[in-house]
Short mmCIF file of C-alpha atoms in Angstrom, two decimals:
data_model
loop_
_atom_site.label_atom_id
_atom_site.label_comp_id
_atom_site.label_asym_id
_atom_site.label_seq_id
_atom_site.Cartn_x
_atom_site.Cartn_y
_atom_site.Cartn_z
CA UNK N 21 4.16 7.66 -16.52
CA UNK N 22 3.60 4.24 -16.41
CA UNK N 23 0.78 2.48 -14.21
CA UNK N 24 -0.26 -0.85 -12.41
CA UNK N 25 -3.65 -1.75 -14.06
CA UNK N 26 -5.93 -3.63 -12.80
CA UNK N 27 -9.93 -5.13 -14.05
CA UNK N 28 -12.46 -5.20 -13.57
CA UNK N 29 -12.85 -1.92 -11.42
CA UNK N 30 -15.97 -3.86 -10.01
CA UNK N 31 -16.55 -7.06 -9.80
CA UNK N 32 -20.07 -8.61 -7.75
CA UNK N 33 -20.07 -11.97 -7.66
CA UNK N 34 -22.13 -14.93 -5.23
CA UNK N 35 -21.02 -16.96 -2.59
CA UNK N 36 -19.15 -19.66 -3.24
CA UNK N 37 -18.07 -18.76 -7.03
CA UNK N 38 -14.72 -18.63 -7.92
CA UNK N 39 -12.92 -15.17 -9.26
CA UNK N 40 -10.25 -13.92 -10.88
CA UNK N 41 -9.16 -10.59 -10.13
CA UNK N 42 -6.50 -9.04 -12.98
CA UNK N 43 -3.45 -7.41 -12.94
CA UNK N 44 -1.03 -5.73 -15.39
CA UNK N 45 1.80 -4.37 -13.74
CA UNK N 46 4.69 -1.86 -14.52
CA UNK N 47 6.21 -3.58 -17.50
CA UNK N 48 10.27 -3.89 -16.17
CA UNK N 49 9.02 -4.65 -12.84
CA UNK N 50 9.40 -8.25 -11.37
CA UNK N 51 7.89 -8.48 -8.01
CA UNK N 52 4.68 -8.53 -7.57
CA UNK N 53 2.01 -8.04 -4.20
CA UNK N 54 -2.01 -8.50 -4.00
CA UNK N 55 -3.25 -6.43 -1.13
CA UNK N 56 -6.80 -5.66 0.02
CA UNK N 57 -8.64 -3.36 2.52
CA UNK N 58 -12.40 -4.33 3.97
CA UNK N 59 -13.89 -0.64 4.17
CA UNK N 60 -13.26 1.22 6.46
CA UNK N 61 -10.02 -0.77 7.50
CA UNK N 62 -6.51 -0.71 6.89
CA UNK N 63 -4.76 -2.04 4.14
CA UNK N 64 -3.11 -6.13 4.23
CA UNK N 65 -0.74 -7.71 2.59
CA UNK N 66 -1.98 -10.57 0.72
CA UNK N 67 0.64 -12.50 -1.13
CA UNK N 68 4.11 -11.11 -2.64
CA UNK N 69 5.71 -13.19 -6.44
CA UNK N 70 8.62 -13.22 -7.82
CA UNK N 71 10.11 -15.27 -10.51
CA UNK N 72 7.17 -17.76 -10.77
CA UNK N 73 6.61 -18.34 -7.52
CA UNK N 74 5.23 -17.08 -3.97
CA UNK N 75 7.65 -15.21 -2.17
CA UNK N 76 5.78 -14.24 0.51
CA UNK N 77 2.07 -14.71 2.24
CA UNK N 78 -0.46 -13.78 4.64
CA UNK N 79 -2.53 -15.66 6.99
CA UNK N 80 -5.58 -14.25 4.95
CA UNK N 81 -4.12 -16.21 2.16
CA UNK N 82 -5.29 -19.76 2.75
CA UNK N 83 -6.03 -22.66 0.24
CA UNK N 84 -8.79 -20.52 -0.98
CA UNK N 85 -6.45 -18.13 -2.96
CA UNK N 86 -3.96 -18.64 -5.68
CA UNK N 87 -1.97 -16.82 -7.61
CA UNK N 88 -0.72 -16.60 -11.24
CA UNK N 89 1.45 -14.75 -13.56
CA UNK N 90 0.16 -16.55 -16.94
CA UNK N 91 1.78 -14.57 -19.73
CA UNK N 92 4.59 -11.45 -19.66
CA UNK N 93 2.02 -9.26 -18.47
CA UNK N 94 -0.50 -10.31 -16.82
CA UNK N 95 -0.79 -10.88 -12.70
CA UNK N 96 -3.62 -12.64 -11.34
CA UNK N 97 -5.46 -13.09 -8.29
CA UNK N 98 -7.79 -16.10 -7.71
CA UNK N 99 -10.50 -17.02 -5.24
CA UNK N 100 -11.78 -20.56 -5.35
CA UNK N 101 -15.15 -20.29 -3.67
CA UNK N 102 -15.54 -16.89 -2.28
CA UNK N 103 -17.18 -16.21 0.96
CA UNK N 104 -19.16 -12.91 2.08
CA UNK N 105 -15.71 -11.37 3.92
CA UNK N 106 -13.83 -11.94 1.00
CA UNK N 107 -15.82 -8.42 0.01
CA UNK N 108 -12.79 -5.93 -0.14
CA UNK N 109 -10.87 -3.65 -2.21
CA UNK N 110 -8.02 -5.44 -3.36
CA UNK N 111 -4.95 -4.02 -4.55
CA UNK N 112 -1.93 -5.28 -7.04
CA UNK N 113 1.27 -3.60 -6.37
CA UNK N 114 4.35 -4.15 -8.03
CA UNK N 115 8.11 -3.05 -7.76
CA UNK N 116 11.38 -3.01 -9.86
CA UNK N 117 13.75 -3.83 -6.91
CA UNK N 118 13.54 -6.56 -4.60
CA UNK N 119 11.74 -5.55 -0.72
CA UNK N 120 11.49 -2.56 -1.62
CA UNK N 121 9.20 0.20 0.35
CA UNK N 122 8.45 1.92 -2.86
CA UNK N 123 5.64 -0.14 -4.49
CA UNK N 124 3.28 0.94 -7.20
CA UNK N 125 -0.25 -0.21 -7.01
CA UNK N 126 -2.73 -0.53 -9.11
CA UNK N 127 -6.40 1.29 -8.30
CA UNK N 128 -7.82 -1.98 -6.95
CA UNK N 129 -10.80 -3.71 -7.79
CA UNK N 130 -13.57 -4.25 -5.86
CA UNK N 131 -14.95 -7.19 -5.04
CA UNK N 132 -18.57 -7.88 -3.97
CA UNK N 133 -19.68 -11.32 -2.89
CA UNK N 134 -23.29 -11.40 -2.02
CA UNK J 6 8.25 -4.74 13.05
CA UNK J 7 8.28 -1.32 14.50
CA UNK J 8 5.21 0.17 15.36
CA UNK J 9 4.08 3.24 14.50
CA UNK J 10 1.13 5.72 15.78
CA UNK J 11 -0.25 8.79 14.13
CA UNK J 12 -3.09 10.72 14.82
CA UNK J 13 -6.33 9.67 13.66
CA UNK J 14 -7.41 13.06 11.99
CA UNK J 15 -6.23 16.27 11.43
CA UNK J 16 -7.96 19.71 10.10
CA UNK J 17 -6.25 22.06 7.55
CA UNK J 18 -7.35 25.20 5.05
CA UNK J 19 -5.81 25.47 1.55
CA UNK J 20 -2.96 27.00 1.39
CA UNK J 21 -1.92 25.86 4.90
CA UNK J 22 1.40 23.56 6.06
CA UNK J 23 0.18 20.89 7.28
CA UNK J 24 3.16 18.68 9.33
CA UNK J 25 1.48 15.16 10.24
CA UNK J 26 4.06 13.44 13.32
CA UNK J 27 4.25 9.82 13.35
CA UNK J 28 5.86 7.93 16.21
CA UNK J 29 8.03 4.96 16.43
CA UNK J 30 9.97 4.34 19.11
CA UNK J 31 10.98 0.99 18.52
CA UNK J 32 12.41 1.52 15.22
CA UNK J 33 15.28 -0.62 14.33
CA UNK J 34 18.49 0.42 12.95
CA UNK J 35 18.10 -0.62 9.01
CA UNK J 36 14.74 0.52 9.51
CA UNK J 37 13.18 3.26 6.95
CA UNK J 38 10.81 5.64 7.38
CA UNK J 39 8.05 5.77 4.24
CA UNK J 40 4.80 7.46 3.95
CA UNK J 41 2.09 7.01 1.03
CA UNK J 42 -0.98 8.80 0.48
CA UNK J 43 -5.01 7.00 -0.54
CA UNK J 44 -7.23 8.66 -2.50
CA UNK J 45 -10.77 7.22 -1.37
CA UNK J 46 -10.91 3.74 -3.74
CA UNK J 47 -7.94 4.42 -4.97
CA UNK J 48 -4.19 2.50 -4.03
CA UNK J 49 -1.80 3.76 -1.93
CA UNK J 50 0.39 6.02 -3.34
CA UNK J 51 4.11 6.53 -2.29
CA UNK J 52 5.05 10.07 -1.47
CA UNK J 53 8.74 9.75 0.38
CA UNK J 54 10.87 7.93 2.19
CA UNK J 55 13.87 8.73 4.06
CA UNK J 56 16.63 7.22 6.67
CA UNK J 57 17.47 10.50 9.19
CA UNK J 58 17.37 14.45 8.65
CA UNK J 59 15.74 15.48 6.23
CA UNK J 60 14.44 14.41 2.68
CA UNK J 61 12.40 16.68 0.06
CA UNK J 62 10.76 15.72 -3.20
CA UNK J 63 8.32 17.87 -5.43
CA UNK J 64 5.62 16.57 -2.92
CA UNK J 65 6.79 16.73 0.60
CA UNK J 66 9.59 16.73 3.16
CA UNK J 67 10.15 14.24 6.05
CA UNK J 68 11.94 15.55 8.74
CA UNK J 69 13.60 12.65 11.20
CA UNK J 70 15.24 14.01 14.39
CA UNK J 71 18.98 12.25 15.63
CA UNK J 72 17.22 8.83 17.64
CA UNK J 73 15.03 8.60 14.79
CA UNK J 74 12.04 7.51 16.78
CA UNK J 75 9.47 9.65 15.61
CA UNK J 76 9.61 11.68 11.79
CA UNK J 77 6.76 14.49 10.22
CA UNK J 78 5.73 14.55 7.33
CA UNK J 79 4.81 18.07 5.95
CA UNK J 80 3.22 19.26 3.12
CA UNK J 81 3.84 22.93 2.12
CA UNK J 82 0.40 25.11 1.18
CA UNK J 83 -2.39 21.88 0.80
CA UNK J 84 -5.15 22.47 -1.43
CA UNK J 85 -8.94 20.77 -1.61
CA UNK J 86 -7.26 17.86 -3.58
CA UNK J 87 -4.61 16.63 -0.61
CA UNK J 88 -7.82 15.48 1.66
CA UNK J 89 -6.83 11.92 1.09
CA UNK J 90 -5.71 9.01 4.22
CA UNK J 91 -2.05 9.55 4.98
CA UNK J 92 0.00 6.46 6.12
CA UNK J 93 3.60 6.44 7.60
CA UNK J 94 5.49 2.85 7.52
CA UNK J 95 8.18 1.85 9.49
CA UNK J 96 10.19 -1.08 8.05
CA UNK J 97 13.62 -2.36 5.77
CA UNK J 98 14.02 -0.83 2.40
CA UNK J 99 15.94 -3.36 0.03
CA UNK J 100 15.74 -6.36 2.87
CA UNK J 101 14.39 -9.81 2.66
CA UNK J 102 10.49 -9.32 3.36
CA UNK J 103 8.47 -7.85 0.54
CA UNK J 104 5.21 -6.94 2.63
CA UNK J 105 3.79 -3.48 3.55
CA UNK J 106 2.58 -3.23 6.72
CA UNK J 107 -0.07 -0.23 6.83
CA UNK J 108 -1.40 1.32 10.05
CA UNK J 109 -4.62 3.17 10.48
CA UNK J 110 -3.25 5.91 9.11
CA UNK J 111 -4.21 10.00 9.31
CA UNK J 112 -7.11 11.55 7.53
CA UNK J 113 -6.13 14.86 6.41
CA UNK J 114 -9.28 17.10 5.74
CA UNK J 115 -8.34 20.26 3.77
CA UNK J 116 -11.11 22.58 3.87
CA UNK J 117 -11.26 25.67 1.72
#
C-alpha cells in the first residue's frame, strides 16, 4: 500500500537555525498539507498546496515558514529561524482529490529546537 | 465549522465493542462526518466517513441518527493494539477548504 514519507524522523536543531522538514507523498496525489501537534495537544493545520502554489494557510504559518514542492516527488517544509515553540510533531498529508476529508499522512517528524 | 465534543477517555477489555459518541449539533447540511485514529508519534489515520445511517468498512461502522447531530463510532471486539487517540471531524468532503480541523479527541485504553 502506498505511504506518505517523511525525514528525518528526528530532527534537533538550535534557535534561530533554519530547517527543512521532507516530504514524499503518495505518488498520483496532488494536494498536499503540513500539519503539526505540540505534545500533548491537538493536531493544526499548517499550510495546504496544490499545483505550485499555497492553497490554503494557518495563522501559525507566518513569514517564518515556506513551502516547496522542488522536484515530482518531493514536499517540503521550511522554517527560516526557528524559535523554541516551533518544537512539534509535524505532519505531511496528502490527497488524490481536491478538499477532501480523506488525507494520508505521513508519520511526522519531530522537531526539536533547543 | 461545526463543532464537535467527545469524551475525553474511555476504558475497554479486548474483545469488547467499544461505541465512542461524538456530538455536533451544529452540523451543516453538506457537512460529513469523518473519524481517524493516532497511534502515539504516529499521523492520523483515516478510519471512515459517512453522510447519515450507517457506513461499515473492514475497520468500523459509524452510525448517524435522522438530524444527524451526533454519530458513534464503534469498533467490534478491540484488542491491545486499538489503544490509540480517536478523533471525529465534522466538515465538507469534496468542498473548497482543504484543512482538517482536529478536536481533542478520545483516548481509547484497551486493557487485556
Amino acid at each position: 500500500e502506498p505511504e506518505v514519507t517523511q525525514t528525518p524522523s528526528h530532527q534537533v536543531t538550535q534557535m534561530g537555525q533554519e530547517v527543512i522538514l521532507r516530504c514524499v507523498p503518495i505518488s498520483n496525489h496532488l494536494y498536499f498539507y503540513w500539519y503539526r501537534q505540540i505534545l500533548g495537544q491537538k493536531v493544526e493545520f499548517l499550510v495546504s498546496f496544490y499545483n505550485n502554489e499555497i492553497s490554503e494557510k494557518s495563522e501559525i504559518f507566518d513569514d517564518q515558514f515556506s513551502v516547496e514542492r522542488p522536484d515530482g516527488s518531493n514536499f517540503t517544509l521550511k522554517i527560516r529561524s526557528t524559535k523554541l515553540e516551533d518544537s512539534a510533531m509535524y505532519f505531511c498529508a496528502s490527497t488524490v482529490r481536491r478538499g477532501t476529508n480523506e488525507q494520508y499522512f505521513g508519520p511526522g517528524t519531530r522537531l526539536t529546537v533547543t | 465549522l461545526a463543532k464537535t465534543t467527545q469524551p475525553i477517555s474511555m476504558d475497554s477489555y479486548e474483545g469488547q465493542e467499544v461505541n465512542i459518541t461524538c456530538s455536533h449539533n451544529n452540523i451543516a447540511t453538506n457537512d460529513y462526518i469523518t473519524w481517524y485514529q493516532q497511534f502515539p508519534s504516529q499521523g492520523p489515520r483515516f478510519i471512515i466517513q459517512g453522510y447519515k445511517t450507517k457506513v461499515t468498512n473492514e475497520v468500523a461502522s459509524l452510525f448517524i441518527p435522522a438530524d444527524r447531530k451526533s454519530s458513534t463510532l464503534s469498533l467490534p471486539r478491540v484488542s491491545l493494539s486499538d489503544t490509540a487517540v480517536y478523533y471525529c471531524l465534522v466538515g465538507e468532503d469534496g468542498g473548497a477548504t482543504n484543512k482538517l480541523i482536529f478536536g481533542t479527541g478520545t483516548l481509547l485504553a484497551v486493557q487485556p
